[in-house]
XYZ file of C-alpha atoms in Angstrom:
599
model
C 3.601 31.624 83.210
C 6.969 30.197 83.579
C 6.399 28.359 80.196
C 5.550 31.455 78.649
C 8.708 33.307 80.321
C 10.488 29.924 79.088
C 10.076 30.881 75.363
C 10.917 34.597 75.434
C 14.155 36.343 74.295
C 15.823 38.972 75.997
C 17.854 41.431 73.921
C 21.362 42.432 74.959
C 23.033 44.479 72.435
C 22.905 43.150 69.197
C 22.629 39.729 70.859
C 19.150 37.734 71.528
C 19.657 35.110 74.287
C 16.826 33.088 75.316
C 15.378 32.501 78.699
C 16.189 29.244 78.650
C 19.962 29.958 78.021
C 19.517 32.606 81.231
C 18.187 30.104 83.387
C 21.189 27.884 83.082
C 23.904 30.603 82.553
C 22.892 33.270 85.302
C 22.455 30.330 88.056
C 25.317 28.426 86.633
C 27.584 31.707 87.278
C 26.395 31.631 90.495
C 27.141 28.294 91.841
C 30.493 28.651 90.110
C 31.255 31.815 92.290
C 29.793 30.094 95.420
C 31.829 27.195 95.028
C 34.830 29.101 96.008
C 33.093 31.455 98.365
C 30.096 29.774 100.181
C 30.128 27.483 103.300
C 29.601 23.852 102.713
C 26.017 23.943 103.973
C 24.930 27.026 102.144
C 26.453 25.777 99.104
C 24.328 22.303 99.484
C 21.209 23.887 100.368
C 21.739 26.308 97.162
C 22.564 23.142 94.822
C 19.229 21.302 96.223
C 17.333 24.549 95.526
C 18.744 25.225 92.096
C 17.915 21.365 91.156
C 14.291 21.959 92.239
C 13.781 25.114 90.209
C 15.310 23.601 87.419
C 13.096 20.655 87.471
C 10.004 22.811 87.832
C 11.142 24.900 84.889
C 13.028 23.242 82.536
C 11.666 19.785 83.018
C 13.250 16.561 82.738
C 15.657 17.362 79.706
C 16.501 20.776 81.525
C 17.523 18.939 84.879
C 20.706 16.799 82.935
C 22.774 20.017 82.129
C 21.538 21.510 85.677
C 23.223 18.475 87.079
C 26.359 18.396 85.010
C 26.730 22.167 86.623
C 25.807 20.822 89.953
C 28.551 18.153 89.774
C 31.223 20.771 88.249
C 30.449 22.950 91.229
C 30.869 20.277 93.618
C 34.284 19.382 92.232
C 35.435 22.649 92.754
C 34.167 23.091 95.876
C 36.567 19.923 96.912
C 39.746 22.012 97.111
C 38.158 23.899 99.846
C 36.703 21.649 102.247
C 38.181 18.187 101.206
C 36.946 15.140 99.848
C 35.470 13.733 102.976
C 33.556 16.718 103.509
C 32.258 16.410 100.125
C 31.486 12.610 100.275
C 29.452 13.452 103.433
C 27.186 15.928 101.335
C 27.284 13.712 97.918
C 24.031 11.899 99.255
C 22.099 15.211 99.341
C 23.305 16.161 96.331
C 22.543 12.952 94.743
C 18.988 13.399 96.263
C 18.602 16.337 94.692
C 19.422 15.493 91.357
C 17.251 12.530 91.759
C 14.487 14.828 92.921
C 14.849 17.505 90.320
C 14.621 14.390 87.726
C 11.479 13.317 89.180
C 9.763 16.655 89.369
C 10.982 17.388 85.511
C 9.485 14.132 84.431
C 5.969 15.227 86.390
C 6.192 18.722 85.006
C 6.696 17.334 81.449
C 3.617 14.946 82.010
C 1.616 17.481 83.284
C 2.441 20.070 80.812
C 1.456 17.371 78.036
C -1.480 16.296 80.036
C -2.783 20.250 80.117
C -2.023 20.808 76.424
C -4.163 17.819 75.340
C -6.899 18.905 77.823
C -6.760 22.386 76.465
C -6.689 21.097 72.878
C -9.903 18.625 73.745
C -11.605 21.606 75.028
C -11.008 23.794 72.076
C -12.304 20.677 70.005
C -15.290 20.103 71.966
C -16.042 24.298 72.475
C -15.578 24.493 68.378
C -17.101 21.288 67.106
C -20.356 21.208 65.509
C -22.149 19.008 68.111
C -23.851 20.027 70.939
C -22.234 18.887 74.402
C -23.708 18.932 77.634
C -22.780 17.852 80.969
C -25.226 17.393 83.760
C -25.407 16.053 87.464
C -27.664 13.192 88.676
C -30.489 15.336 88.781
C -30.416 16.536 85.252
C -29.123 19.843 85.894
C -26.942 21.153 83.545
C -23.274 21.776 84.829
C -21.275 22.983 81.628
C -22.525 23.448 77.933
C -20.130 23.941 74.655
C -20.306 27.349 72.895
C -21.696 25.663 69.688
C -24.721 24.359 71.624
C -25.609 27.803 73.185
C -25.052 29.701 70.003
C -27.785 26.950 68.178
C -30.113 27.017 71.004
C -29.792 30.909 71.180
C -28.883 31.215 74.934
C -25.962 32.037 76.788
C -23.843 29.571 78.526
C -24.762 31.305 81.837
C -28.441 31.190 81.240
C -28.560 27.205 80.779
C -26.085 26.246 83.648
C -28.051 25.409 86.627
C -31.364 24.663 84.452
C -32.321 21.389 84.307
C -32.156 19.805 80.769
C -35.985 19.280 80.705
C -35.983 23.145 80.411
C -34.696 22.867 76.577
C -37.045 19.739 75.544
C -40.270 20.645 73.731
C -43.487 19.414 74.626
C -43.617 16.653 72.104
C -40.529 15.045 73.477
C -41.344 15.322 76.895
C -42.388 11.935 77.671
C -39.401 10.199 75.867
C -36.950 12.664 77.906
C -38.807 11.309 81.210
C -38.470 7.896 80.310
C -34.789 7.921 79.058
C -32.854 10.952 80.745
C -34.599 12.259 83.855
C -34.087 9.527 86.226
C -30.858 8.367 84.546
C -31.566 4.844 85.099
C -30.233 3.475 81.626
C -27.135 1.267 81.436
C -24.660 1.728 78.377
C -24.714 4.577 75.754
C -28.320 5.795 75.054
C -29.150 6.914 71.310
C -32.426 8.273 70.357
C -34.341 11.366 68.781
C -35.535 14.052 70.736
C -36.833 17.892 69.747
C -35.295 20.706 71.656
C -36.851 24.325 71.636
C -34.751 27.269 71.121
C -35.161 30.411 73.035
C -36.970 31.832 70.115
C -39.190 29.126 70.610
C -38.006 27.052 67.401
C -38.218 23.513 66.846
C -34.719 21.713 66.861
C -34.711 18.162 65.954
C -31.618 16.662 67.248
C -29.970 13.087 67.477
C -28.954 12.176 71.450
C -26.022 10.159 72.561
C -25.940 9.847 76.149
C -23.366 8.222 78.478
C -24.256 7.768 82.300
C -20.929 7.664 84.412
C -20.019 7.421 88.079
C -16.864 9.763 88.712
C -15.517 9.885 92.210
C -18.573 8.749 93.684
C -20.881 11.281 91.794
C -23.148 10.399 89.178
C -22.864 12.625 85.905
C -24.451 12.483 82.586
C -22.511 13.265 79.246
C -25.114 14.279 76.362
C -24.125 14.794 72.909
C -26.698 16.202 70.414
C -26.430 16.606 66.528
C -28.750 18.876 64.636
C -30.456 16.624 62.110
C -32.658 19.176 60.570
C -30.705 18.509 57.205
C -30.659 14.847 57.997
C -34.847 14.687 58.434
C -35.079 16.510 55.076
C -32.887 13.663 53.168
C -34.690 10.989 54.781
C -37.853 12.614 54.026
C -36.957 12.684 50.434
C -35.560 9.007 50.409
C -38.668 7.862 52.049
C -40.729 9.781 49.364
C -38.721 8.026 46.804
C -38.790 4.512 48.525
C -42.312 4.739 49.284
C -43.987 6.919 46.747
C -44.705 6.168 42.803
C -42.813 8.801 40.887
C -45.750 9.087 38.454
C -48.844 9.246 40.311
C -47.310 10.496 43.574
C -49.296 7.875 45.378
C -48.017 5.389 47.537
C -46.194 2.230 46.024
C -46.565 -1.383 46.140
C -43.391 -1.748 48.865
C -45.442 0.845 51.154
C -48.737 -0.935 51.077
C -47.280 -4.183 51.381
C -45.910 -2.981 54.683
C -48.979 -1.317 55.596
C -50.893 -4.245 54.856
C -48.917 -6.078 57.277
C -49.156 -3.560 59.973
C -53.406 -3.528 59.429
C -53.598 -6.980 59.442
C -55.073 -7.525 63.034
C -58.186 -8.307 64.660
C -58.971 -4.357 65.639
C -58.608 -3.394 62.091
C -61.306 -6.037 60.830
C -63.446 -6.418 58.569
C -60.411 -5.415 56.274
C -61.475 -4.334 52.800
C -59.233 -4.473 49.700
C -60.320 -2.968 46.512
C -58.172 -3.698 43.353
C -58.790 -1.303 40.166
C -57.702 -1.818 36.693
C -57.411 0.687 34.106
C -59.253 -0.019 30.899
C -57.620 0.817 27.664
C -54.393 1.941 28.651
C -52.986 -0.043 25.956
C -55.162 1.766 23.714
C -54.052 5.276 24.592
C -50.105 3.919 24.498
C -50.315 2.716 20.931
C -52.481 5.460 19.758
C -51.227 8.672 21.053
C -47.670 7.529 22.731
C -46.666 6.280 26.541
C -46.484 9.977 27.555
C -50.272 10.406 26.997
C -50.896 6.878 28.918
C -48.753 8.424 31.793
C -51.175 11.231 31.764
C -54.236 9.392 31.617
C -53.019 7.289 34.621
C -52.487 10.576 36.582
C -55.908 11.434 35.971
C -57.186 8.018 37.300
C -55.133 8.473 40.063
C -56.600 11.660 40.798
C -60.047 10.134 40.625
C -59.386 7.475 43.101
C -58.089 9.830 45.501
C -61.092 11.909 45.499
C -63.182 8.906 45.751
C -61.461 7.714 48.994
C -61.785 8.473 52.823
C -59.411 9.882 54.631
C -58.488 6.799 56.501
C -57.825 4.636 53.313
C -54.781 3.814 51.908
C -54.501 4.110 48.241
C -51.438 2.715 46.154
C -50.314 1.746 42.776
C -50.179 -1.506 42.724
C -48.666 -2.571 39.155
C -48.794 -0.532 35.595
C -52.409 0.010 35.239
C -53.539 -1.418 38.326
C -54.432 0.359 41.725
C -55.067 -1.034 45.257
C -56.907 0.550 48.056
C -57.050 -0.785 51.579
C -60.189 0.296 53.828
C -59.555 -0.631 57.675
C -63.011 -1.503 59.524
C -65.041 -1.725 56.154
C -67.491 -4.350 55.591
C -68.362 -5.392 51.611
C -71.441 -3.029 51.914
C -69.285 0.087 52.875
C -66.543 -0.960 50.243
C -69.522 -1.018 47.613
C -70.295 2.561 48.108
C -66.735 3.118 47.367
C -67.059 1.084 44.163
C -70.185 3.176 42.928
C -68.314 6.213 43.788
C -65.373 5.666 41.681
C -67.574 4.516 38.856
C -69.893 7.682 38.870
C -66.731 9.785 39.182
C -65.508 7.831 36.133
C -68.678 8.723 34.092
C -68.259 12.375 34.679
C -64.731 12.209 32.992
C -66.648 11.554 29.774
C -68.560 14.777 29.824
C -64.991 16.302 30.342
C -64.040 14.696 26.757
C -61.629 12.468 28.559
C -63.325 9.190 29.223
C -62.025 6.909 31.771
C -63.021 3.400 32.645
C -61.832 1.103 35.310
C -62.939 -2.735 36.519
C -63.095 -3.019 40.101
C -62.871 -6.125 42.540
C -63.590 -6.187 46.177
C -62.832 -8.671 48.718
C -63.007 -8.232 52.507
C -61.249 -10.238 55.326
C -63.579 -10.765 58.206
C -62.059 -13.031 60.507
C -58.069 -13.512 61.813
C -58.011 -17.099 60.083
C -58.099 -15.830 56.291
C -54.470 -15.449 55.032
C -54.307 -11.848 53.636
C -52.773 -12.942 50.287
C -56.016 -15.022 49.664
C -58.053 -11.696 50.125
C -55.921 -10.078 47.577
C -56.065 -12.785 45.062
C -59.975 -12.915 45.476
C -60.058 -9.071 45.100
C -58.192 -9.217 41.720
C -60.589 -12.305 40.566
C -63.386 -10.128 41.086
C -61.581 -7.411 39.331
C -61.358 -9.663 36.350
C -65.032 -10.550 36.696
C -65.974 -6.898 36.357
C -63.869 -6.347 33.565
C -65.449 -9.438 31.912
C -68.995 -8.001 32.433
C -68.268 -4.336 31.580
C -68.669 -4.445 27.452
C -65.999 -1.828 27.324
C -63.349 -3.449 29.392
C -60.455 -3.378 26.925
C -60.573 0.159 26.000
C -63.662 -0.093 23.882
C -65.051 3.025 25.364
C -61.907 4.884 24.381
C -62.273 4.120 20.478
C -66.194 4.578 20.661
C -65.101 7.950 21.986
C -62.758 8.528 19.111
C -65.289 7.748 16.626
C -67.928 10.185 18.309
C -65.196 13.069 18.018
C -64.596 11.869 14.279
C -68.252 12.061 13.778
C -68.761 15.578 15.406
C -65.623 17.435 14.184
C -65.149 15.747 10.528
C -67.014 14.520 7.304
C -67.297 10.865 8.871
C -71.096 11.161 9.680
C -73.065 9.115 11.283
C -75.315 8.646 7.784
C -72.126 7.824 6.010
C -71.146 5.032 8.423
C -74.689 3.860 8.602
C -74.828 3.736 4.708
C -71.622 1.876 4.719
C -72.844 -0.795 7.289
C -76.055 -1.492 5.379
C -74.519 -1.864 2.094
C -71.646 -4.022 3.416
C -73.941 -6.118 5.368
C -76.563 -6.357 2.271
C -73.511 -7.632 0.058
C -72.393 -10.170 2.597
C -76.082 -11.439 2.830
C -76.289 -11.609 -1.130
C -72.698 -13.661 -1.328
C -74.155 -16.086 1.738
C -71.957 -15.177 4.409
C -73.310 -16.193 8.106
C -74.560 -14.141 10.796
C -70.844 -13.785 12.427
C -69.976 -12.434 9.314
C -72.681 -9.679 9.548
C -71.364 -8.617 13.289
C -67.656 -8.376 12.275
C -69.015 -6.387 9.194
C -71.094 -4.255 11.747
C -68.012 -3.471 13.646
C -65.706 -3.165 10.794
C -68.217 -0.595 8.924
C -68.211 1.743 12.119
C -64.632 1.819 12.741
C -62.734 1.477 9.209
C -61.626 5.042 9.164
C -61.316 5.361 13.045
C -57.562 6.244 11.993
C -58.688 9.569 10.524
C -58.959 10.628 14.148
C -54.908 10.816 14.041
C -54.463 12.810 11.221
C -54.376 16.937 11.391
C -57.602 18.651 11.590
C -56.306 21.183 8.905
C -55.849 17.893 6.367
C -59.366 16.461 7.108
C -61.231 19.813 6.627
C -59.153 20.881 3.645
C -61.507 22.216 0.986
C -58.890 22.145 -1.609
C -58.120 19.141 -3.906
C -55.625 17.279 -1.958
C -51.812 17.287 -3.394
C -49.243 14.464 -3.220
C -48.208 15.205 0.262
C -51.699 15.452 1.531
C -52.132 11.663 0.117
C -49.071 10.564 1.577
C -50.439 11.597 5.129
C -53.841 10.330 4.165
C -52.601 6.772 3.361
C -51.371 6.300 6.770
C -54.713 6.032 8.390
C -55.386 2.225 7.719
C -52.156 1.795 9.703
C -53.286 4.262 12.490
C -56.976 2.437 12.718
C -55.621 -0.728 12.789
C -53.156 -0.314 15.396
C -56.008 1.635 17.608
C -58.084 -1.726 17.252
C -55.393 -4.099 17.659
C -55.166 -2.690 21.091
C -58.430 -4.028 22.054
C -58.729 -7.562 22.988
C -60.334 -10.000 20.630
C -60.456 -7.883 17.748
C -57.394 -8.787 15.689
C -59.056 -10.209 12.545
C -61.031 -6.649 12.382
C -57.656 -4.981 12.863
C -56.240 -6.787 10.036
C -59.214 -5.661 7.800
C -59.048 -1.992 8.643
C -55.408 -2.163 7.590
C -56.233 -3.607 3.992
C -59.615 -1.944 3.232
C -57.713 0.384 1.143
C -55.737 -2.195 -0.830
C -56.449 -2.741 -4.587
C -57.149 -5.914 -6.682
C -54.175 -5.336 -9.003
C -51.691 -4.679 -5.992
C -51.702 -0.918 -6.489
C -53.378 -0.136 -3.140
C -51.845 0.472 0.342
C -50.238 0.123 2.790
C -48.619 -3.266 1.817
C -49.415 -3.620 -1.808
C -51.699 -6.749 -1.548
C -53.567 -8.219 -4.554
C -56.176 -10.465 -5.156
C -57.481 -12.752 -2.642
C -54.605 -11.723 -0.531
C -56.622 -8.998 0.451
C -59.143 -10.150 3.168
C -62.474 -10.816 2.230
C -64.316 -8.026 4.839
C -61.834 -5.395 3.278
C -62.892 -6.079 -0.295
C -66.610 -5.689 0.593
C -65.946 -2.598 3.004
C -63.886 -0.827 0.063
C -66.757 -1.221 -2.473
C -69.553 -0.258 0.211
C -67.113 2.693 1.240
C -66.560 3.866 -2.328
C -70.077 4.125 -3.449
C -71.433 5.837 -0.554
C -68.487 8.489 -0.833
C -69.299 8.875 -4.508
C -72.916 9.499 -3.714
C -72.526 11.682 -1.026
C -70.083 14.075 -2.535
C -66.741 15.657 -1.471
C -65.767 19.572 -0.277
C -64.256 20.195 -3.627
C -66.466 17.649 -5.788
C -70.231 17.607 -6.052
C -72.339 14.082 -5.518
C -72.688 11.650 -8.093
C -75.857 9.855 -9.093
C -76.080 6.486 -8.201
C -76.110 5.339 -11.815
C -72.901 7.033 -12.226
C -71.177 5.540 -9.271
C -72.117 2.155 -10.115
C -70.576 2.768 -13.575
C -67.372 3.952 -11.800
C -67.242 0.883 -9.781
C -67.573 -1.518 -13.179
C -64.648 0.720 -14.628
C -62.605 -0.431 -11.820
C -63.761 -4.041 -11.253
C -60.447 -6.016 -11.534
C -58.407 -3.158 -10.978
C -59.159 -1.612 -7.870
C -61.874 -3.870 -6.737
C -62.825 -7.606 -6.410
C -64.702 -8.045 -9.812
C -67.039 -10.748 -8.513
C -67.887 -8.723 -5.553
C -68.734 -5.603 -7.640
C -71.030 -7.703 -10.094
C -72.743 -8.827 -7.268
C -73.222 -5.240 -5.510
C -74.370 -3.551 -8.823
C -77.158 -6.379 -8.951
C -77.987 -5.948 -5.139
C -78.248 -2.184 -5.788
C -80.046 -2.165 -9.033
C -82.570 -4.756 -7.819
C -83.203 -3.007 -4.326
C -84.595 -0.005 -5.947
C -82.198 2.290 -4.785
C -81.164 3.708 -7.949
C -85.073 4.366 -8.406
C -85.766 6.178 -4.932
C -82.402 7.583 -4.327
C -82.582 6.417 -0.826
C -78.811 6.710 -0.194
C -78.368 10.208 -1.557
C -78.243 12.784 1.419
C -77.140 16.279 1.026
C -73.637 16.809 0.033
C -71.439 15.575 2.886
C -67.879 16.139 3.394
C -66.343 12.999 3.083
C -63.324 14.126 1.111
C -60.407 12.295 2.595
C -61.261 8.887 0.809
C -59.276 8.336 -2.212
C -61.018 9.738 -5.425
C -61.113 6.498 -7.248
C -59.267 6.266 -10.341
C -58.141 10.106 -9.381
C -55.795 9.389 -6.781
C -53.151 11.726 -8.431
């Protein structure tokens, strides 16, 4: 109250005089008057009271001018009472001044302390941090406004309640262990879930300190709402432990779980390694985006195949791994069959998926878990080797089947090319291995057509220059597709060159003469002959005699002359022309170059 009055001002006429000035002025005038009229004892008492009041109201700095007033009043009183009397009371005056200085100093310290205390209280009340004070029985003594607002209670509703009243069921055990008996030493930090008045869960991080104050036990507890922190942590953990493409667990998570589950209680512990067959074919043929989509489909198949307790993770680029606690080899083999069966179903959906699977089981604690992983990896590659379609051949065959169903590249045409090519190979004395290579080459020599637009493949009008520019890309497409398979590099080279001309006028690389691989030259003759006798959408089929004559016309130009001579002799000697065995009804095969008339 005094400090409030101290800062007020009193208006006298047009003048505004502060209360601090009046505190000195009025008593000073009284002292000055009393110095002339009051008795010495009364004067000394008034001086003492004045000094004490100034100490309480003005503080240490205010006592100094008051002391000067006291001294001035005392000097004036010397004329009345004499020096001797004044000296007798000087001790009392000095004591009064010293007392007022001491009171002023204590007053200043007290006001400073109270100002800091109020500021601290203001900060605690308004800080974004719940603050609780409770006694040795965990009964809440005080709580700040932020806490009461966040919990939805009035402060009076919580004071007197045990802190357990706010703890949710999920956190009661932790509360009993940590806070109920206040038996912890030093600061304690942990996470707990509180329950609001509206019965909503409020996750908080607790920081608690047990203190002894004036012989009483108290607990000071600060709680921070960590709802947003938990969301961020969840996002971070998701990024840390999840594969961004497939949304499965990643290798980091799997390795941590592997360490956690590598215990006797989880044995037998099965590890299943999975490798996706043909991903390189998809990446090279359709692009990496298509490859990513293929991996997602594989991930979905695996997710739908495992048990709830199994842990599925993406191990590497095209590899996945499954951890199966309390699972023996026979049970893991059931998963093997389930995955294979689900992959077969994908063929019916027009998106064939093939995987190689390896299994290894840890049955005793002496076996190192890393060696189990290695065994599963080896078993996976054995499965890949045993699978005839391990490198993605299943995808290429699927492309070929689509080509047969949706274009003019029919089964009859491919079989005819195969028979003619193998017949020519036998006639010129090539070995059995050459027959196998030509068999594969005959099947897939035009697989690159799969990458061309449908409207171009089915175009019934005569092809223009732009059309031929696109058509001439199919050997490169086909070579790239086959090159994605293991052990087919030579076949890919032959597919790339099967439209090269003997005189160097072919495509895509302009090879000439014997620069063109032998098998490419053989396939080119067999393919051209069957195309001519089969017809095109815009041109009728030719008689075999006319087709042979066309081959002769282009010997040494488009085709290897010696091979043309051998081919003509083979066809004429075989009776094919007479019986017309190769001539089926006209088939749409119009994407092959019209030999000698390609625009």
